[in-house]
Amino acid sequence: EYADDQRITIAMFTLMGMGDIFTQATSGDQAERAPSPPPTPAPAAGAKSSAEEAEPVELAEDEKEAAAAKRQAEDAKAQGNAAYKARRFDDALESYGKAIELDGTDITYWNNKAAVYFEMGRFDECIETAEKAVEVGRENRAEYKHIAKALGRIGTAHSKKDNLDAAIRYYGQSLAEHRTADVLDKLRTLEKLRKQRAEEDYHDEGKAEEARERGNALFKEGKFAEAQAEYSEAIKRNPGDARNYSNRAACLTKLMAIPDAIKDCETCTKLDPTFVKAYIRKSNALFLMREYAEALDALDEAKVQDTDKKNAAEIDQLEFKCYSAINEQNARLTPEEALQRAQANPKIASLLGNPVMQNILQQMQSDPRAAREHLKNPAVASSLRKLIAAGIVRMG
């Protein structure tokens, strides 16, 4: 701000004992001149210069003792580190204890001692020592990473004692002081384990059955949202019962939460691949989404599992609905429009570009009876249904 103010410049040169030089160099200027400083009197004969008068500052006796104690503490720490690496834990404890006696204000000595207790499996003593490390660190304004290390070690010791809540709490405190990937991973692992245990503790097959029965009653009354809640409770109580997923899928379909209904059907069939009703409900949900080819695939799976043919009539009825919907949809499209739409669909475009499928389509075109043979192959049948649903292949 004052760089261009010549008065400030003059003042600075004067303070440096160079006022006369600056005045001569700027004699032609009209700016104000600062008076030259008075000449410095020559030192009296026999007087000593300031450099000669300066004497080395000696440390006070207590400071000397502190410095010596610190050096001894560091030596003890080095001995403790060597013993720790050699897994001579008793020697390491002794050395770190000596370092603490010499200098109890250094958090690293306490942290190291806590580490030894941890390796020895003496977790209570590890926790107590690490807590002391935190206290010492805060009192002496230690770096946050050292305090975080002590808190993290407390968390790990609690984890070893299976005190998940305490371990999670200390890991959180450690991350608040200094964030590290290692502690964050440990925290997430324990949180996941705690959630899993809470779910397991909640399991009760008897209460799951009660919830399922309540859900069935509500479903019959047309109270689908309430029924869904009961089936969800049954799943929490007994997640291995496939029936609850199938029942909830039925509620979700009624509530038009179609993707969730499909997901529940798939979970059900993973738990019990013979659960025919789940395949049928999945097909119904896909039909509502106008995914007719996928709906027919689900019905094929239902046919395979329906060995006693109890659900044959329902499967045939839904299959007829799918083909009717496909024919109605294709009737509104010219072959050119159908091809244009199919090329815009990555799945259909991939099928059309498949050399094997191209060969099959050529055979069917030259010999329509070849379609019957190809439809015996489930994979080919599924691909053909997708092309039929897209209007590319039209069956007469």
PDB file of C-alpha atoms in Angstrom, residues 190-372:
ATOM      1  CA  LEU A 190     -18.134 -54.661  12.373  1.00  0.00           C
ATOM      2  CA  GLU A 191     -21.247 -52.676  11.435  1.00  0.00           C
ATOM      3  CA  LYS A 192     -22.150 -55.366   8.919  1.00  0.00           C
ATOM      4  CA  LEU A 193     -21.526 -58.099  11.504  1.00  0.00           C
ATOM      5  CA  ARG A 194     -23.625 -56.290  14.117  1.00  0.00           C
ATOM      6  CA  LYS A 195     -26.509 -55.951  11.659  1.00  0.00           C
ATOM      7  CA  GLN A 196     -26.242 -59.621  10.737  1.00  0.00           C
ATOM      8  CA  ARG A 197     -26.320 -60.685  14.381  1.00  0.00           C
ATOM      9  CA  ALA A 198     -29.291 -58.450  15.080  1.00  0.00           C
ATOM     10  CA  GLU A 199     -31.164 -60.090  12.215  1.00  0.00           C
ATOM     11  CA  GLU A 200     -30.227 -63.549  13.430  1.00  0.00           C
ATOM     12  CA  ASP A 201     -31.366 -62.723  16.941  1.00  0.00           C
ATOM     13  CA  TYR A 202     -34.695 -61.650  15.436  1.00  0.00           C
ATOM     14  CA  HIS A 203     -35.289 -65.013  13.759  1.00  0.00           C
ATOM     15  CA  ASP A 204     -38.217 -66.984  15.125  1.00  0.00           C
ATOM     16  CA  GLU A 205     -39.994 -69.575  12.981  1.00  0.00           C
ATOM     17  CA  GLY A 206     -43.069 -69.585  15.192  1.00  0.00           C
ATOM     18  CA  LYS A 207     -43.590 -65.831  14.952  1.00  0.00           C
ATOM     19  CA  ALA A 208     -42.823 -65.996  11.221  1.00  0.00           C
ATOM     20  CA  GLU A 209     -45.671 -68.463  10.756  1.00  0.00           C
ATOM     21  CA  GLU A 210     -48.022 -66.214  12.742  1.00  0.00           C
ATOM     22  CA  ALA A 211     -47.119 -63.255  10.539  1.00  0.00           C
ATOM     23  CA  ARG A 212     -47.631 -65.320   7.374  1.00  0.00           C
ATOM     24  CA  GLU A 213     -51.100 -66.379   8.509  1.00  0.00           C
ATOM     25  CA  ARG A 214     -52.025 -62.776   9.295  1.00  0.00           C
ATOM     26  CA  GLY A 215     -50.789 -61.816   5.823  1.00  0.00           C
ATOM     27  CA  ASN A 216     -52.919 -64.506   4.199  1.00  0.00           C
ATOM     28  CA  ALA A 217     -56.033 -63.261   5.995  1.00  0.00           C
ATOM     29  CA  LEU A 218     -55.370 -59.653   4.983  1.00  0.00           C
ATOM     30  CA  PHE A 219     -54.710 -60.666   1.378  1.00  0.00           C
ATOM     31  CA  LYS A 220     -58.095 -62.404   1.186  1.00  0.00           C
ATOM     32  CA  GLU A 221     -59.700 -59.188   2.461  1.00  0.00           C
ATOM     33  CA  GLY A 222     -58.003 -57.228  -0.322  1.00  0.00           C
ATOM     34  CA  LYS A 223     -55.778 -55.322   2.112  1.00  0.00           C
ATOM     35  CA  PHE A 224     -52.656 -55.778   0.045  1.00  0.00           C
ATOM     36  CA  ALA A 225     -50.433 -53.132   1.666  1.00  0.00           C
ATOM     37  CA  GLU A 226     -51.142 -54.515   5.141  1.00  0.00           C
ATOM     38  CA  ALA A 227     -50.610 -58.058   3.902  1.00  0.00           C
ATOM     39  CA  GLN A 228     -47.278 -57.061   2.364  1.00  0.00           C
ATOM     40  CA  ALA A 229     -46.140 -55.689   5.727  1.00  0.00           C
ATOM     41  CA  GLU A 230     -46.995 -58.983   7.439  1.00  0.00           C
ATOM     42  CA  TYR A 231     -45.178 -61.024   4.797  1.00  0.00           C
ATOM     43  CA  SER A 232     -42.148 -58.742   5.212  1.00  0.00           C
ATOM     44  CA  GLU A 233     -42.241 -59.416   8.946  1.00  0.00           C
ATOM     45  CA  ALA A 234     -42.426 -63.141   8.239  1.00  0.00           C
ATOM     46  CA  ILE A 235     -39.351 -62.848   5.986  1.00  0.00           C
ATOM     47  CA  LYS A 236     -37.403 -61.064   8.726  1.00  0.00           C
ATOM     48  CA  ARG A 237     -38.385 -63.753  11.203  1.00  0.00           C
ATOM     49  CA  ASN A 238     -37.588 -66.632   8.843  1.00  0.00           C
ATOM     50  CA  PRO A 239     -35.736 -65.568   5.668  1.00  0.00           C
ATOM     51  CA  GLY A 240     -35.331 -69.173   4.533  1.00  0.00           C
ATOM     52  CA  ASP A 241     -39.061 -69.783   3.945  1.00  0.00           C
ATOM     53  CA  ALA A 242     -39.710 -69.426   0.195  1.00  0.00           C
ATOM     54  CA  ARG A 243     -43.486 -69.112   0.660  1.00  0.00           C
ATOM     55  CA  ASN A 244     -43.205 -65.679   2.210  1.00  0.00           C
ATOM     56  CA  TYR A 245     -41.402 -64.255  -0.830  1.00  0.00           C
ATOM     57  CA  SER A 246     -43.973 -65.690  -3.208  1.00  0.00           C
ATOM     58  CA  ASN A 247     -46.834 -64.319  -1.112  1.00  0.00           C
ATOM     59  CA  ARG A 248     -45.239 -60.899  -0.889  1.00  0.00           C
ATOM     60  CA  ALA A 249     -44.714 -60.937  -4.665  1.00  0.00           C
ATOM     61  CA  ALA A 250     -48.459 -61.432  -5.081  1.00  0.00           C
ATOM     62  CA  CYS A 251     -49.121 -58.358  -2.913  1.00  0.00           C
ATOM     63  CA  LEU A 252     -46.547 -56.289  -4.772  1.00  0.00           C
ATOM     64  CA  THR A 253     -48.104 -57.224  -8.107  1.00  0.00           C
ATOM     65  CA  LYS A 254     -51.510 -56.061  -6.844  1.00  0.00           C
ATOM     66  CA  LEU A 255     -49.864 -52.816  -5.709  1.00  0.00           C
ATOM     67  CA  MET A 256     -48.194 -52.493  -9.153  1.00  0.00           C
ATOM     68  CA  ALA A 257     -44.694 -52.620  -7.674  1.00  0.00           C
ATOM     69  CA  ILE A 258     -43.771 -54.949 -10.525  1.00  0.00           C
ATOM     70  CA  PRO A 259     -39.919 -54.934 -10.409  1.00  0.00           C
ATOM     71  CA  ASP A 260     -39.995 -55.710  -6.679  1.00  0.00           C
ATOM     72  CA  ALA A 261     -42.483 -58.506  -7.286  1.00  0.00           C
ATOM     73  CA  ILE A 262     -40.190 -60.072  -9.906  1.00  0.00           C
ATOM     74  CA  LYS A 263     -37.258 -59.822  -7.505  1.00  0.00           C
ATOM     75  CA  ASP A 264     -39.212 -61.630  -4.776  1.00  0.00           C
ATOM     76  CA  CYS A 265     -40.214 -64.371  -7.223  1.00  0.00           C
ATOM     77  CA  GLU A 266     -36.572 -64.898  -8.187  1.00  0.00           C
ATOM     78  CA  THR A 267     -35.541 -65.061  -4.527  1.00  0.00           C
ATOM     79  CA  CYS A 268     -38.277 -67.608  -3.921  1.00  0.00           C
ATOM     80  CA  THR A 269     -37.143 -69.883  -6.768  1.00  0.00           C
ATOM     81  CA  LYS A 270     -33.532 -69.636  -5.604  1.00  0.00           C
ATOM     82  CA  LEU A 271     -34.591 -70.911  -2.197  1.00  0.00           C
ATOM     83  CA  ASP A 272     -36.876 -73.544  -3.716  1.00  0.00           C
ATOM     84  CA  PRO A 273     -36.447 -74.203  -7.478  1.00  0.00           C
ATOM     85  CA  THR A 274     -39.587 -76.411  -7.447  1.00  0.00           C
ATOM     86  CA  PHE A 275     -41.890 -73.587  -6.301  1.00  0.00           C
ATOM     87  CA  VAL A 276     -44.165 -73.522  -9.371  1.00  0.00           C
ATOM     88  CA  LYS A 277     -46.395 -70.702  -8.133  1.00  0.00           C
ATOM     89  CA  ALA A 278     -43.417 -68.318  -8.026  1.00  0.00           C
ATOM     90  CA  TYR A 279     -42.689 -68.900 -11.741  1.00  0.00           C
ATOM     91  CA  ILE A 280     -46.332 -68.250 -12.580  1.00  0.00           C
ATOM     92  CA  ARG A 281     -46.387 -65.056 -10.519  1.00  0.00           C
ATOM     93  CA  LYS A 282     -43.186 -63.905 -12.180  1.00  0.00           C
ATOM     94  CA  SER A 283     -44.789 -64.528 -15.579  1.00  0.00           C
ATOM     95  CA  ASN A 284     -47.847 -62.503 -14.543  1.00  0.00           C
ATOM     96  CA  ALA A 285     -45.637 -59.612 -13.447  1.00  0.00           C
ATOM     97  CA  LEU A 286     -43.673 -59.692 -16.708  1.00  0.00           C
ATOM     98  CA  PHE A 287     -46.952 -59.778 -18.662  1.00  0.00           C
ATOM     99  CA  LEU A 288     -48.029 -56.566 -16.951  1.00  0.00           C
ATOM    100  CA  MET A 289     -44.712 -55.038 -18.036  1.00  0.00           C
ATOM    101  CA  ARG A 290     -45.447 -56.217 -21.610  1.00  0.00           C
ATOM    102  CA  GLU A 291     -42.332 -58.363 -21.535  1.00  0.00           C
ATOM    103  CA  TYR A 292     -44.173 -61.202 -23.229  1.00  0.00           C
ATOM    104  CA  ALA A 293     -41.161 -63.241 -24.315  1.00  0.00           C
ATOM    105  CA  GLU A 294     -39.709 -63.236 -20.783  1.00  0.00           C
ATOM    106  CA  ALA A 295     -43.169 -64.109 -19.417  1.00  0.00           C
ATOM    107  CA  LEU A 296     -43.254 -67.157 -21.705  1.00  0.00           C
ATOM    108  CA  ASP A 297     -39.758 -68.152 -20.529  1.00  0.00           C
ATOM    109  CA  ALA A 298     -41.005 -68.095 -16.917  1.00  0.00           C
ATOM    110  CA  LEU A 299     -43.932 -70.302 -17.942  1.00  0.00           C
ATOM    111  CA  ASP A 300     -41.531 -72.779 -19.531  1.00  0.00           C
ATOM    112  CA  GLU A 301     -39.734 -73.040 -16.175  1.00  0.00           C
ATOM    113  CA  ALA A 302     -43.088 -73.504 -14.462  1.00  0.00           C
ATOM    114  CA  LYS A 303     -43.927 -76.393 -16.836  1.00  0.00           C
ATOM    115  CA  VAL A 304     -40.656 -78.136 -16.032  1.00  0.00           C
ATOM    116  CA  GLN A 305     -41.308 -77.969 -12.276  1.00  0.00           C
ATOM    117  CA  ASP A 306     -45.033 -78.733 -12.490  1.00  0.00           C
ATOM    118  CA  THR A 307     -44.460 -82.477 -12.604  1.00  0.00           C
ATOM    119  CA  ASP A 308     -47.891 -83.378 -11.209  1.00  0.00           C
ATOM    120  CA  LYS A 309     -49.625 -80.959 -13.637  1.00  0.00           C
ATOM    121  CA  LYS A 310     -51.589 -79.280 -10.851  1.00  0.00           C
ATOM    122  CA  ASN A 311     -50.949 -75.864 -12.367  1.00  0.00           C
ATOM    123  CA  ALA A 312     -51.181 -76.892 -16.040  1.00  0.00           C
ATOM    124  CA  ALA A 313     -54.483 -75.112 -16.686  1.00  0.00           C
ATOM    125  CA  GLU A 314     -53.243 -71.832 -15.211  1.00  0.00           C
ATOM    126  CA  ILE A 315     -49.979 -72.078 -17.161  1.00  0.00           C
ATOM    127  CA  ASP A 316     -51.794 -72.764 -20.456  1.00  0.00           C
ATOM    128  CA  GLN A 317     -54.199 -69.886 -19.854  1.00  0.00           C
ATOM    129  CA  LEU A 318     -51.390 -67.411 -19.197  1.00  0.00           C
ATOM    130  CA  GLU A 319     -49.441 -68.719 -22.196  1.00  0.00           C
ATOM    131  CA  PHE A 320     -52.469 -68.096 -24.407  1.00  0.00           C
ATOM    132  CA  LYS A 321     -52.766 -64.558 -23.040  1.00  0.00           C
ATOM    133  CA  CYS A 322     -49.121 -63.883 -23.879  1.00  0.00           C
ATOM    134  CA  TYR A 323     -49.401 -65.082 -27.467  1.00  0.00           C
ATOM    135  CA  SER A 324     -52.662 -63.212 -27.928  1.00  0.00           C
ATOM    136  CA  ALA A 325     -51.031 -60.017 -26.705  1.00  0.00           C
ATOM    137  CA  ILE A 326     -48.067 -60.613 -29.027  1.00  0.00           C
ATOM    138  CA  ASN A 327     -50.338 -61.116 -32.050  1.00  0.00           C
ATOM    139  CA  GLU A 328     -52.373 -58.040 -31.197  1.00  0.00           C
ATOM    140  CA  GLN A 329     -49.203 -55.988 -30.810  1.00  0.00           C
ATOM    141  CA  ASN A 330     -47.720 -57.239 -34.087  1.00  0.00           C
ATOM    142  CA  ALA A 331     -50.954 -56.638 -35.991  1.00  0.00           C
ATOM    143  CA  ARG A 332     -50.465 -52.918 -35.478  1.00  0.00           C
ATOM    144  CA  LEU A 333     -46.955 -52.995 -36.986  1.00  0.00           C
ATOM    145  CA  THR A 334     -45.801 -53.458 -40.548  1.00  0.00           C
ATOM    146  CA  PRO A 335     -42.750 -55.736 -41.018  1.00  0.00           C
ATOM    147  CA  GLU A 336     -40.643 -52.650 -41.712  1.00  0.00           C
ATOM    148  CA  GLU A 337     -41.763 -50.942 -38.503  1.00  0.00           C
ATOM    149  CA  ALA A 338     -41.163 -54.125 -36.522  1.00  0.00           C
ATOM    150  CA  LEU A 339     -37.642 -54.425 -37.936  1.00  0.00           C
ATOM    151  CA  GLN A 340     -36.906 -50.782 -37.161  1.00  0.00           C
ATOM    152  CA  ARG A 341     -38.057 -51.214 -33.555  1.00  0.00           C
ATOM    153  CA  ALA A 342     -36.131 -54.455 -33.182  1.00  0.00           C
ATOM    154  CA  GLN A 343     -32.892 -52.858 -34.362  1.00  0.00           C
ATOM    155  CA  ALA A 344     -33.328 -50.164 -31.712  1.00  0.00           C
ATOM    156  CA  ASN A 345     -33.537 -52.857 -29.012  1.00  0.00           C
ATOM    157  CA  PRO A 346     -30.004 -54.078 -28.105  1.00  0.00           C
ATOM    158  CA  LYS A 347     -31.216 -57.543 -27.063  1.00  0.00           C
ATOM    159  CA  ILE A 348     -33.173 -58.152 -30.267  1.00  0.00           C
ATOM    160  CA  ALA A 349     -30.448 -56.622 -32.426  1.00  0.00           C
ATOM    161  CA  SER A 350     -27.949 -59.010 -30.811  1.00  0.00           C
ATOM    162  CA  LEU A 351     -30.149 -61.999 -31.662  1.00  0.00           C
ATOM    163  CA  LEU A 352     -30.545 -60.863 -35.266  1.00  0.00           C
ATOM    164  CA  GLY A 353     -26.789 -60.517 -35.563  1.00  0.00           C
ATOM    165  CA  ASN A 354     -26.136 -64.001 -34.192  1.00  0.00           C
ATOM    166  CA  PRO A 355     -24.964 -66.287 -37.064  1.00  0.00           C
ATOM    167  CA  VAL A 356     -26.609 -69.358 -35.498  1.00  0.00           C
ATOM    168  CA  MET A 357     -29.942 -67.585 -35.191  1.00  0.00           C
ATOM    169  CA  GLN A 358     -29.647 -66.285 -38.763  1.00  0.00           C
ATOM    170  CA  ASN A 359     -29.149 -69.859 -39.965  1.00  0.00           C
ATOM    171  CA  ILE A 360     -32.183 -71.055 -37.994  1.00  0.00           C
ATOM    172  CA  LEU A 361     -34.351 -68.281 -39.407  1.00  0.00           C
ATOM    173  CA  GLN A 362     -33.276 -69.176 -42.948  1.00  0.00           C
ATOM    174  CA  GLN A 363     -34.180 -72.831 -42.336  1.00  0.00           C
ATOM    175  CA  MET A 364     -37.584 -71.843 -40.977  1.00  0.00           C
ATOM    176  CA  GLN A 365     -38.225 -69.647 -43.983  1.00  0.00           C
ATOM    177  CA  SER A 366     -37.444 -72.403 -46.444  1.00  0.00           C
ATOM    178  CA  ASP A 367     -39.041 -75.161 -44.360  1.00  0.00           C
ATOM    179  CA  PRO A 368     -41.648 -73.991 -41.802  1.00  0.00           C
ATOM    180  CA  ARG A 369     -41.678 -77.495 -40.270  1.00  0.00           C
ATOM    181  CA  ALA A 370     -38.114 -76.899 -39.072  1.00  0.00           C
ATOM    182  CA  ALA A 371     -39.539 -74.546 -36.438  1.00  0.00           C
ATOM    183  CA  ARG A 372     -40.971 -77.502 -34.511  1.00  0.00           C
TER     184      ARG A 372
END
